[in-house]
Amino acid sequence: MFFGPPPIALLADMTSIPTPGIPRILHQTWHTFPVPIETGDTASWQRLNPRWQYQFWDDTALRDFMAGQFPQLLQVYDGYAHPVQRADLARYCLLKHFGGVYADVDTRCLQSLEPLAGDPRVILCEEPRDRQHHAHRRGLPALLFNGTMASPAGHPLWDAVIDHCLRMSSRTTGHVLETTGPLILSAAVAQWAQPDEIALHSSHLFAESDSDRCPPAERFGPFRDLCVSQHFWQGSWFRERPPHALKRAVTKLRKLRHRLRGRRPRLAALRARMDETLLHREIPADERFPKVTILIPVRNGASTLARNLDAILGLDYPKNRIQIVYGEGDSSDETPEILKGLIARHAATFAGMRRLETRRNAPHFPHARRWRPAFQAKRRAGLARARNELVRQVLADDSDWILWMDADVIGLPSDLLTALLAVREKIVTPDCVLEPDGPSYDLNAFLDIGEPGEVEYMRHVRGGIFQPPVNYWARRHLDDLRYLDRVPLNGVGGTVLLVRADLHRAGLLFPETPYRDLLETEGLGQLARDLGIVPVGLPSVQVLHDRQ
């Protein structure tokens, strides 16, 4: 048994340890050795597992290990803003290289690890029930605990987990939970194609607290009768302070002003106007190459229309199943003439290609200032009117799907339509970026991951609609969620947006007055969700937007 940071010679010896199944190696990490007694009970692990090689890794030894065995990850490892992110990445690497059991120091071992020795599977457990909402909000089945894990050496699952960390490596200052922590592990496991290689358990196995604050509703997993360890749960992901009296008073005034702006449509009234049967009609199981109408609202799109059409021509979807409809109005450049030429040259390539005239009936804002919060309510209401006018004019067609697309989208993956349709959901959107793997450009596509208090919420209601800052803590955009293949959304963007045509025919249109303080595409996404139709985002499918 070894106590303290491992010498380099011992590291070399460990690489040659035969490891059928889970080897008898126990890893713990902390900044320095010894660990402060109030932090955790490291002695319990050594006392109850005398046959196990105990490996303690301080910061220096851990970095030496990463430099020696995973040099390709060292730049990412060193670049993390938080020490716990380095500890997370390193624990996955330790289990990949050596195998064994990894346990956080803020734990106590309750019984021997011997029942786990030699097991060929990765052994994991869920976090307690009161933390599962972090996973469920993102569409994951469960939030898994990465504070204690067991694995054979060399298991390929850890390659997938490490790859997920790399996908999120640009978020060096992001929240640990979704850059290296439990959400990363949970996503990799949910996407793993060989579930028999992973033994999942309720939180009883590794993650029960010393106060038993939230025991699982029912124990499950191959080791349902085993309770190996307790976790002390010394940290907290979110801390909120109650607002003081002045902020509460200001909030009351903001709410009053908000109410005076006019009545807002309620869900029941909107639902009563819709055809519920059409709204919830299932997508046919045998639907192959359905008819798609690409709707392109455009005003002053002269600089990008040709490149936009080139991107559409590059789709590998049968062109005789696509029609393109441009909704053009209020242009002051050569857009009408360019559209006329494009239609003349390419109409025969598609099932149809035409221009419809639409009027936005909204004030024009200077291009450089159109994003200002003061302009958004009028601007987005005008966009909603233009979209609704356009879609009403094509609903008589027999299209199965509507693909909304902005005229300044200039890059599409060739399999875009195939990828969106394969999701088999009624509202689907890819991530719109200015450069491959860059930040999301279309910030109207978002997931709400938290619920702000009234004071905080009203602070961000401007011009009658909710306009939080870009990096708002309770909201995630698609570039924040690239560890997921697909994710449920609250708001959707319109740069590229696939909508089942039945939804529009049923009466689901873009809110022209705020619905739950959201307009246009954002409002459509939230309204659809409230009607039981959850929009889906695909963070790994990217389309390119012009930089102008």
Coordinates of C-alpha atoms in Angstrom, one line a residue:
M1 CA 0.0 0.0 0.0
F2 CA 1.3 3.5 -0.9
F3 CA 0.4 6.7 1.0
G4 CA 1.1 10.1 -0.5
P5 CA 1.9 11.3 -4.0
P6 CA 3.3 8.5 -6.2
P7 CA 6.9 8.6 -7.3
I8 CA 7.5 8.4 -11.1
A9 CA 9.0 4.9 -10.7
L10 CA 5.8 3.7 -9.2
L11 CA 3.9 5.1 -12.1
A12 CA 6.0 3.1 -14.5
D13 CA 5.3 -0.1 -12.5
M14 CA 1.6 0.6 -12.5
T15 CA 1.4 0.7 -16.3
S16 CA 2.3 -3.0 -16.4
I17 CA -0.2 -4.2 -13.8
P18 CA -2.4 -7.0 -15.3
T19 CA -6.0 -5.8 -15.2
P20 CA -8.7 -8.4 -16.0
G21 CA -11.8 -6.4 -15.3
I22 CA -11.6 -3.7 -12.6
P23 CA -8.1 -3.8 -11.0
R24 CA -7.5 -3.3 -7.3
I25 CA -6.3 0.4 -7.6
L26 CA -7.9 3.2 -5.8
H27 CA -7.3 6.8 -7.0
Q28 CA -7.9 10.0 -5.0
T29 CA -6.8 13.6 -5.9
W30 CA -6.3 16.8 -4.0
H31 CA -4.2 19.9 -4.3
T32 CA -1.7 18.7 -1.7
F33 CA -1.0 15.8 0.6
P34 CA -2.3 15.2 3.3
V35 CA -5.9 16.2 2.8
P36 CA -7.4 18.4 5.5
I37 CA -9.4 16.2 7.9
E38 CA -12.5 18.4 7.6
T39 CA -12.5 17.8 3.8
G40 CA -13.1 14.1 3.8
D41 CA -12.3 10.7 5.2
T42 CA -9.5 9.4 3.0
A43 CA -8.3 7.0 5.7
S44 CA -11.6 5.0 5.5
W45 CA -10.8 4.0 1.9
Q46 CA -7.4 2.7 2.9
R47 CA -8.6 1.0 6.1
L48 CA -11.4 -1.0 4.4
N49 CA -9.5 -1.9 1.3
P50 CA -6.1 -3.3 2.5
R51 CA -5.6 -5.4 -0.7
W52 CA -6.1 -2.4 -3.0
Q53 CA -3.2 -0.2 -4.3
Y54 CA -4.0 3.3 -2.9
Q55 CA -2.8 6.1 -5.3
F56 CA -3.0 9.7 -4.1
W57 CA -2.4 12.3 -6.7
D58 CA -1.6 15.9 -5.8
D59 CA -1.6 18.7 -8.4
T60 CA 2.0 18.2 -9.4
A61 CA 1.7 14.5 -9.8
L62 CA -1.5 14.8 -11.7
R63 CA -0.1 17.2 -14.2
D64 CA 3.0 15.0 -14.6
F65 CA 0.7 12.1 -15.4
M66 CA -1.2 14.1 -18.0
A67 CA 2.0 15.3 -19.6
G68 CA 3.4 11.8 -19.7
Q69 CA 0.3 9.8 -20.8
F70 CA -2.0 12.3 -22.4
P71 CA 0.2 15.1 -23.8
Q72 CA -2.3 15.8 -26.6
L73 CA -4.7 17.0 -23.8
L74 CA -2.2 19.1 -21.9
Q75 CA -3.1 22.4 -23.5
V76 CA -6.7 22.0 -22.7
Y77 CA -5.9 20.7 -19.2
D78 CA -3.7 23.8 -18.5
G79 CA -6.3 26.2 -20.0
Y80 CA -9.1 25.4 -17.7
A81 CA -10.2 28.3 -15.5
H82 CA -11.2 26.2 -12.5
P83 CA -9.1 23.5 -10.7
V84 CA -12.1 21.2 -10.5
Q85 CA -12.2 21.1 -14.4
R86 CA -8.6 19.8 -14.4
A87 CA -9.5 17.3 -11.7
D88 CA -12.5 16.1 -13.8
L89 CA -10.6 15.6 -17.0
A90 CA -7.7 13.9 -15.1
R91 CA -10.0 11.4 -13.4
Y92 CA -11.4 10.2 -16.7
C93 CA -7.8 9.8 -17.9
L94 CA -6.8 7.9 -14.8
L95 CA -9.6 5.4 -15.3
K96 CA -8.8 5.1 -19.0
H97 CA -5.1 4.4 -18.4
F98 CA -5.0 2.5 -15.1
G99 CA -8.6 1.5 -14.4
G100 CA -9.7 0.9 -10.8
V101 CA -11.9 3.1 -8.6
Y102 CA -11.8 6.9 -8.5
A103 CA -13.2 8.5 -5.4
D104 CA -13.5 12.2 -4.5
V105 CA -11.8 13.1 -1.2
D106 CA -15.0 14.5 0.3
T107 CA -16.3 11.0 0.7
R108 CA -16.3 8.2 3.2
C109 CA -15.9 4.5 2.3
L110 CA -18.5 2.3 4.1
Q111 CA -17.5 -1.1 3.0
S112 CA -15.0 -3.1 1.0
L113 CA -14.6 -2.6 -2.7
E114 CA -13.9 -6.3 -3.2
P115 CA -17.3 -7.1 -4.9
L116 CA -16.3 -4.7 -7.7
A117 CA -12.9 -6.2 -8.4
G118 CA -12.6 -8.0 -11.7
D119 CA -16.0 -6.8 -13.0
P120 CA -15.6 -6.2 -16.8
R121 CA -18.1 -3.2 -16.8
V122 CA -17.8 0.5 -16.0
I123 CA -19.7 0.9 -12.8
L124 CA -21.5 4.2 -12.2
C125 CA -24.4 5.6 -10.2
E126 CA -26.9 8.4 -10.5
E127 CA -26.7 11.6 -8.4
P128 CA -29.5 12.0 -5.8
R129 CA -33.0 12.7 -7.0
D130 CA -32.9 16.4 -6.1
R131 CA -30.2 17.0 -8.7
Q132 CA -31.7 15.1 -11.6
H133 CA -33.5 18.1 -13.0
H134 CA -30.2 19.3 -14.5
A135 CA -30.2 16.3 -16.8
H136 CA -33.9 16.2 -17.5
R137 CA -34.1 19.8 -18.6
R138 CA -31.5 19.0 -21.2
G139 CA -33.3 15.9 -22.4
L140 CA -31.0 13.4 -20.7
P141 CA -32.5 10.4 -18.9
A142 CA -30.4 10.8 -15.7
L143 CA -27.6 12.8 -14.1
L144 CA -24.7 10.5 -13.3
F145 CA -22.3 10.9 -10.5
N146 CA -18.6 11.4 -11.4
G147 CA -17.4 11.7 -7.8
T148 CA -16.9 7.9 -7.5
M149 CA -16.6 5.6 -10.5
A150 CA -15.1 2.2 -11.2
S151 CA -13.7 0.9 -14.5
P152 CA -11.5 -1.7 -16.2
A153 CA -8.3 -0.1 -17.7
G154 CA -8.6 1.0 -21.3
H155 CA -12.4 1.0 -21.5
P156 CA -13.4 3.0 -24.7
L157 CA -16.2 4.8 -22.9
W158 CA -13.5 7.1 -21.4
D159 CA -12.5 8.1 -25.0
A160 CA -16.0 9.2 -25.6
V161 CA -16.2 11.2 -22.3
I162 CA -12.8 12.8 -23.0
D163 CA -14.1 13.7 -26.5
H164 CA -17.1 15.4 -25.0
C165 CA -14.8 17.4 -22.8
L166 CA -12.9 18.5 -25.9
R167 CA -16.1 19.5 -27.6
M168 CA -16.7 21.9 -24.7
S169 CA -13.0 23.0 -24.3
S170 CA -13.7 26.4 -25.7
R171 CA -15.9 27.0 -22.7
T172 CA -12.9 27.1 -20.3
T173 CA -14.8 29.5 -18.1
G174 CA -18.1 27.8 -18.4
H175 CA -19.9 25.9 -15.7
V176 CA -18.1 22.8 -14.5
L177 CA -21.3 20.8 -14.6
E178 CA -21.4 21.0 -18.4
T179 CA -17.8 21.5 -19.4
T180 CA -16.2 18.5 -17.7
G181 CA -18.6 17.4 -14.9
P182 CA -21.6 15.1 -14.5
L183 CA -23.5 16.4 -17.6
I184 CA -20.6 15.4 -19.8
L185 CA -20.4 11.9 -18.3
S186 CA -24.2 11.6 -18.5
A187 CA -24.3 12.6 -22.2
A188 CA -21.5 10.2 -23.1
V189 CA -23.2 7.3 -21.4
A190 CA -26.7 8.1 -22.9
Q191 CA -25.1 8.0 -26.3
W192 CA -23.1 4.9 -25.7
A193 CA -24.0 2.1 -28.2
Q194 CA -23.2 -0.8 -25.9
P195 CA -25.2 -0.3 -22.7
D196 CA -24.3 -3.8 -21.5
E197 CA -20.8 -2.6 -20.9
I198 CA -22.0 -0.1 -18.3
A199 CA -23.5 -1.1 -14.9
L200 CA -25.8 1.8 -13.9
H201 CA -27.1 2.2 -10.3
S202 CA -29.3 4.4 -8.2
S203 CA -27.4 6.9 -6.0
H204 CA -27.3 4.4 -3.2
L205 CA -24.0 2.9 -4.5
F206 CA -21.6 5.8 -4.3
A207 CA -23.5 9.0 -3.9
E208 CA -25.7 8.9 -0.7
S209 CA -25.1 11.8 1.7
D210 CA -24.2 11.4 5.3
S211 CA -27.6 12.9 6.2
D212 CA -29.5 10.7 3.7
R213 CA -31.2 13.9 2.5
C214 CA -32.7 12.5 -0.7
P215 CA -32.5 8.6 -1.0
P216 CA -33.5 7.0 -4.2
A217 CA -37.1 6.1 -4.6
E218 CA -36.0 2.6 -5.4
R219 CA -32.6 1.0 -5.5
F220 CA -31.6 -0.4 -8.8
G221 CA -28.5 -1.9 -10.5
P222 CA -26.5 -5.1 -10.3
F223 CA -25.1 -4.1 -6.9
R224 CA -28.4 -2.9 -5.4
D225 CA -27.6 -4.4 -2.0
L226 CA -24.2 -2.7 -1.8
C227 CA -23.6 0.8 -0.4
V228 CA -19.9 1.5 -0.9
S229 CA -19.6 5.2 0.1
Q230 CA -21.1 8.4 1.2
H231 CA -20.6 11.8 -0.3
F232 CA -20.5 14.9 1.8
W233 CA -21.8 17.3 -0.8
Q234 CA -19.9 20.2 0.5
G235 CA -20.3 22.3 -2.7
S236 CA -23.3 24.0 -4.2
W237 CA -23.8 24.8 -7.9
F238 CA -26.1 27.8 -7.5
R239 CA -26.4 30.2 -4.7
E240 CA -29.1 32.9 -4.6
R241 CA -29.5 35.9 -2.4
P242 CA -32.9 37.2 -1.6
P243 CA -33.5 40.7 -3.1
H244 CA -33.6 43.7 -0.7
A245 CA -36.6 45.9 -0.3
L246 CA -35.6 48.6 -2.8
K247 CA -35.3 46.0 -5.6
R248 CA -38.7 44.5 -4.7
A249 CA -40.3 48.0 -4.9
V250 CA -38.7 48.7 -8.3
T251 CA -40.0 45.3 -9.5
K252 CA -43.6 46.2 -8.5
L253 CA -43.3 49.4 -10.7
R254 CA -41.9 47.4 -13.6
K255 CA -44.7 44.8 -13.3
L256 CA -47.3 47.6 -13.3
R257 CA -45.8 49.2 -16.4
H258 CA -45.6 45.8 -18.0
R259 CA -49.3 45.2 -17.4
L260 CA -50.3 48.6 -18.8
R261 CA -48.7 47.8 -22.1
G262 CA -51.8 45.7 -23.0
R263 CA -53.3 42.3 -22.6
R264 CA -51.2 39.3 -23.6
P265 CA -52.6 36.2 -25.3
R266 CA -53.1 33.3 -22.9
L267 CA -52.5 29.7 -23.8
A268 CA -56.1 28.6 -23.4
A269 CA -57.3 31.3 -25.8
L270 CA -54.6 30.4 -28.4
R271 CA -55.3 26.7 -28.1
A272 CA -59.1 27.3 -28.7
R273 CA -58.2 28.8 -32.1
M274 CA -56.2 25.8 -33.3
D275 CA -57.1 22.5 -34.9
E276 CA -55.9 20.1 -32.2
T277 CA -56.3 17.0 -34.4
L278 CA -54.0 18.5 -37.1
L279 CA -51.6 19.9 -34.5
H280 CA -51.0 16.5 -33.0
R281 CA -51.3 14.3 -36.1
E282 CA -48.3 11.9 -36.1
I283 CA -45.6 12.0 -38.7
P284 CA -46.1 9.0 -40.9
A285 CA -43.7 6.2 -40.1
D286 CA -43.1 5.4 -43.8
E287 CA -42.5 9.0 -44.9
R288 CA -39.7 8.9 -47.4
F289 CA -38.5 12.1 -49.2
P290 CA -41.5 14.2 -48.1
K291 CA -42.2 17.4 -49.9
V292 CA -40.4 20.4 -48.5
T293 CA -41.1 24.0 -49.1
I294 CA -38.2 26.3 -48.3
L295 CA -39.6 29.7 -47.3
I296 CA -37.1 32.6 -47.5
P297 CA -38.2 35.9 -46.1
V298 CA -35.9 38.5 -47.7
R299 CA -35.5 42.3 -47.7
N300 CA -32.3 43.9 -49.2
G301 CA -30.7 40.5 -49.7
A302 CA -28.8 41.3 -52.9
S303 CA -25.4 40.5 -51.5
T304 CA -26.2 37.0 -50.3
L305 CA -29.1 35.6 -52.5
A306 CA -26.8 33.9 -55.0
R307 CA -24.7 32.2 -52.4
N308 CA -27.8 31.2 -50.4
L309 CA -29.2 29.5 -53.5
D310 CA -25.8 27.8 -54.2
A311 CA -26.0 26.3 -50.7
I312 CA -29.5 25.0 -51.4
L313 CA -28.4 23.5 -54.7
G314 CA -25.7 21.6 -52.8
L315 CA -28.2 19.7 -50.7
D316 CA -28.3 16.0 -51.5
Y317 CA -32.1 15.9 -51.1
P318 CA -34.1 15.2 -54.3
K319 CA -34.7 18.6 -55.9
N320 CA -38.0 17.4 -57.3
R321 CA -39.2 17.2 -53.7
I322 CA -38.2 20.8 -52.9
Q323 CA -39.9 24.0 -53.8
I324 CA -38.5 27.4 -53.0
V325 CA -40.7 30.4 -52.1
Y326 CA -39.2 33.9 -51.5
G327 CA -41.2 36.3 -49.5
E328 CA -39.9 39.7 -50.6
G329 CA -41.0 43.1 -49.7
D330 CA -39.8 46.6 -48.9
S331 CA -36.4 46.1 -50.5
S332 CA -34.5 49.2 -51.6
D333 CA -31.6 47.4 -53.4
E334 CA -31.5 45.0 -56.4
T335 CA -33.2 42.1 -54.6
P336 CA -36.3 42.0 -56.9
E337 CA -34.2 41.9 -60.0
I338 CA -31.8 39.3 -58.6
L339 CA -34.7 37.1 -57.6
K340 CA -36.2 37.3 -61.0
G341 CA -32.9 36.2 -62.6
L342 CA -32.4 33.3 -60.1
I343 CA -35.9 32.0 -60.6
A344 CA -35.5 32.2 -64.4
R345 CA -32.3 30.2 -64.4
H346 CA -33.1 27.6 -61.7
A347 CA -36.9 27.1 -61.5
A348 CA -36.7 23.9 -63.6
T349 CA -34.3 22.4 -61.1
F350 CA -36.9 22.3 -58.3
A351 CA -40.5 21.2 -57.9
G352 CA -41.2 25.0 -57.9
M353 CA -39.6 28.3 -57.4
R354 CA -41.4 31.6 -57.1
R355 CA -41.5 35.1 -55.4
L356 CA -44.4 36.3 -53.3
E357 CA -44.7 39.9 -52.2
T358 CA -44.9 40.5 -48.5
R359 CA -45.1 43.7 -46.4
R360 CA -43.6 43.9 -43.0
N361 CA -45.4 47.1 -42.0
A362 CA -42.6 47.7 -39.5
P363 CA -40.2 50.7 -39.2
H364 CA -36.8 50.3 -40.8
F365 CA -33.9 50.4 -38.4
P366 CA -30.3 51.2 -39.3
H367 CA -28.5 48.0 -40.0
A368 CA -25.8 48.6 -37.4
R369 CA -28.3 49.4 -34.7
R370 CA -31.0 46.9 -35.4
W371 CA -30.0 44.7 -32.3
R372 CA -30.6 47.5 -29.8
P373 CA -33.0 46.4 -27.0
A374 CA -35.2 49.4 -27.6
F375 CA -35.9 48.4 -31.2
Q376 CA -36.6 44.7 -30.6
A377 CA -40.3 44.7 -29.8
K378 CA -41.3 46.6 -33.0
R379 CA -38.7 44.9 -35.1
R380 CA -39.6 41.4 -34.1
A381 CA -43.3 42.0 -34.3
G382 CA -42.7 43.1 -37.9
L383 CA -40.7 40.0 -38.7
A384 CA -43.5 37.9 -37.2
R385 CA -46.1 39.6 -39.4
A386 CA -43.9 39.0 -42.5
R387 CA -43.5 35.3 -41.7
N388 CA -47.2 34.8 -41.0
E389 CA -48.2 36.6 -44.2
L390 CA -45.8 34.4 -46.2
V391 CA -46.7 31.1 -44.7
R392 CA -50.5 31.8 -45.1
Q393 CA -49.9 32.2 -48.8
V394 CA -48.4 28.7 -49.2
L395 CA -50.5 26.6 -46.8
A396 CA -52.8 25.6 -49.7
D397 CA -49.8 23.7 -51.2
D398 CA -49.4 20.0 -50.4
S399 CA -46.0 20.3 -48.7
D400 CA -45.3 18.1 -45.7
W401 CA -42.6 20.4 -44.2
I402 CA -41.7 24.0 -44.2
L403 CA -38.0 24.9 -44.0
W404 CA -37.6 28.5 -42.9
M405 CA -34.3 29.9 -44.1
D406 CA -32.8 33.4 -43.9
A407 CA -31.5 34.7 -47.2
D408 CA -28.1 35.4 -45.6
V409 CA -27.5 31.8 -44.7
I410 CA -24.7 30.9 -47.1
G411 CA -23.4 27.5 -46.0
L412 CA -25.4 24.3 -45.5
P413 CA -24.2 20.7 -44.9
S414 CA -25.2 18.6 -47.9
D415 CA -27.2 16.2 -45.7
L416 CA -29.0 19.0 -43.8
L417 CA -32.5 18.0 -44.7
T418 CA -31.8 14.3 -44.2
A419 CA -30.4 15.1 -40.7
L420 CA -33.3 17.4 -39.7
L421 CA -36.0 15.0 -40.9
A422 CA -34.3 12.0 -39.3
V423 CA -35.0 13.5 -35.8
R424 CA -38.7 12.8 -36.5
E425 CA -39.8 15.8 -34.4
K426 CA -42.2 18.5 -35.6
I427 CA -39.9 21.5 -35.0
V428 CA -36.1 21.1 -35.5
T429 CA -33.3 23.6 -35.8
P430 CA -29.5 23.3 -36.4
D431 CA -26.9 25.6 -34.9
C432 CA -26.3 28.7 -37.0
V433 CA -22.7 30.0 -36.7
L434 CA -20.4 32.5 -38.5
E435 CA -17.6 30.0 -38.7
P436 CA -17.4 26.2 -38.1
D437 CA -17.6 25.3 -34.4
G438 CA -17.7 29.0 -33.5
P439 CA -20.2 30.6 -31.2
S440 CA -23.9 30.4 -32.0
Y441 CA -25.1 33.3 -34.1
D442 CA -28.8 32.7 -33.9
L443 CA -29.4 33.4 -30.2
N444 CA -33.1 33.0 -30.5
A445 CA -32.6 29.3 -30.2
F446 CA -32.2 28.6 -26.5
L447 CA -33.0 26.2 -23.6
D448 CA -34.1 27.5 -20.2
I449 CA -32.2 25.6 -17.5
G450 CA -33.3 27.7 -14.5
E451 CA -36.1 29.8 -13.2
P452 CA -35.1 33.4 -12.2
G453 CA -36.9 35.1 -9.4
E454 CA -39.4 37.8 -10.1
V455 CA -37.0 40.6 -9.3
E456 CA -34.3 39.3 -11.6
Y457 CA -36.8 38.4 -14.4
M458 CA -38.4 41.8 -14.5
R459 CA -35.1 43.5 -14.6
H460 CA -34.6 42.0 -18.1
V461 CA -38.1 42.9 -19.5
R462 CA -37.4 45.7 -21.9
G463 CA -39.9 47.2 -24.4
G464 CA -42.5 44.7 -23.2
I465 CA -40.4 41.5 -24.0
F466 CA -37.9 39.5 -22.1
Q467 CA -34.3 40.4 -23.2
P468 CA -31.7 38.9 -21.0
P469 CA -27.9 39.4 -21.6
V470 CA -26.2 36.9 -24.0
N471 CA -24.5 34.9 -21.2
Y472 CA -27.6 34.8 -18.9
W473 CA -27.1 32.1 -16.3
A474 CA -30.6 30.6 -16.8
R475 CA -30.3 30.2 -20.6
R476 CA -28.2 28.0 -22.8
H477 CA -27.7 28.4 -26.6
L478 CA -26.8 25.6 -28.9
D479 CA -23.0 26.2 -28.7
D480 CA -23.3 25.7 -24.9
L481 CA -24.8 22.2 -25.5
R482 CA -22.4 20.6 -28.0
Y483 CA -21.9 17.6 -25.8
L484 CA -25.5 16.6 -26.7
D485 CA -26.7 15.2 -30.0
R486 CA -30.1 16.7 -29.6
V487 CA -31.7 18.9 -27.0
P488 CA -35.2 20.2 -26.1
L489 CA -35.6 24.0 -26.6
N490 CA -37.8 26.7 -25.4
G491 CA -37.1 29.3 -28.1
V492 CA -36.1 28.7 -31.7
G493 CA -34.4 30.8 -34.3
G494 CA -35.5 31.4 -37.8
T495 CA -32.2 31.3 -39.7
V496 CA -32.8 27.7 -40.5
L497 CA -35.9 26.1 -38.9
L498 CA -37.8 23.0 -40.0
V499 CA -41.5 23.0 -39.1
R500 CA -44.1 20.3 -39.8
A501 CA -46.5 22.0 -42.2
D502 CA -49.5 20.6 -40.3
L503 CA -48.5 22.9 -37.3
H504 CA -48.9 26.0 -39.4
R505 CA -52.1 24.7 -41.0
A506 CA -53.4 24.0 -37.5
G507 CA -53.0 27.6 -36.6
L508 CA -49.5 27.7 -34.9
L509 CA -48.0 30.9 -36.2
F510 CA -45.4 33.4 -35.0
P511 CA -46.6 35.5 -32.2
E512 CA -47.0 39.1 -33.3
T513 CA -47.8 40.2 -29.8
P514 CA -45.8 38.9 -26.9
Y515 CA -46.6 35.4 -25.7
R516 CA -45.0 34.8 -22.3
D517 CA -43.0 38.0 -23.1
L518 CA -41.5 36.4 -26.3
L519 CA -42.1 37.3 -29.9
E520 CA -41.7 35.8 -33.3
T521 CA -39.6 32.6 -33.5
E522 CA -38.9 32.7 -29.7
G523 CA -42.6 33.0 -29.0
L524 CA -43.4 30.2 -31.5
G525 CA -41.0 27.8 -29.8
Q526 CA -42.3 28.5 -26.3
L527 CA -46.0 28.3 -27.5
A528 CA -45.4 25.0 -29.3
R529 CA -43.7 23.6 -26.1
D530 CA -46.7 24.7 -24.0
L531 CA -49.0 22.9 -26.5
G532 CA -47.0 19.7 -26.0
I533 CA -44.8 20.0 -29.1
V534 CA -41.2 20.3 -27.9
P535 CA -38.8 21.9 -30.3
V536 CA -35.5 20.1 -30.8
G537 CA -32.1 21.6 -31.4
L538 CA -29.1 19.8 -33.1
P539 CA -25.9 21.3 -31.6
S540 CA -23.7 19.2 -33.9
V541 CA -25.4 20.2 -37.1
Q542 CA -24.2 23.6 -38.2
V543 CA -25.2 26.1 -40.9
L544 CA -23.1 29.2 -41.8
H545 CA -24.4 32.7 -41.8
D546 CA -22.9 35.6 -43.7
R547 CA -20.8 37.9 -41.6
Q548 CA -22.3 41.2 -42.8

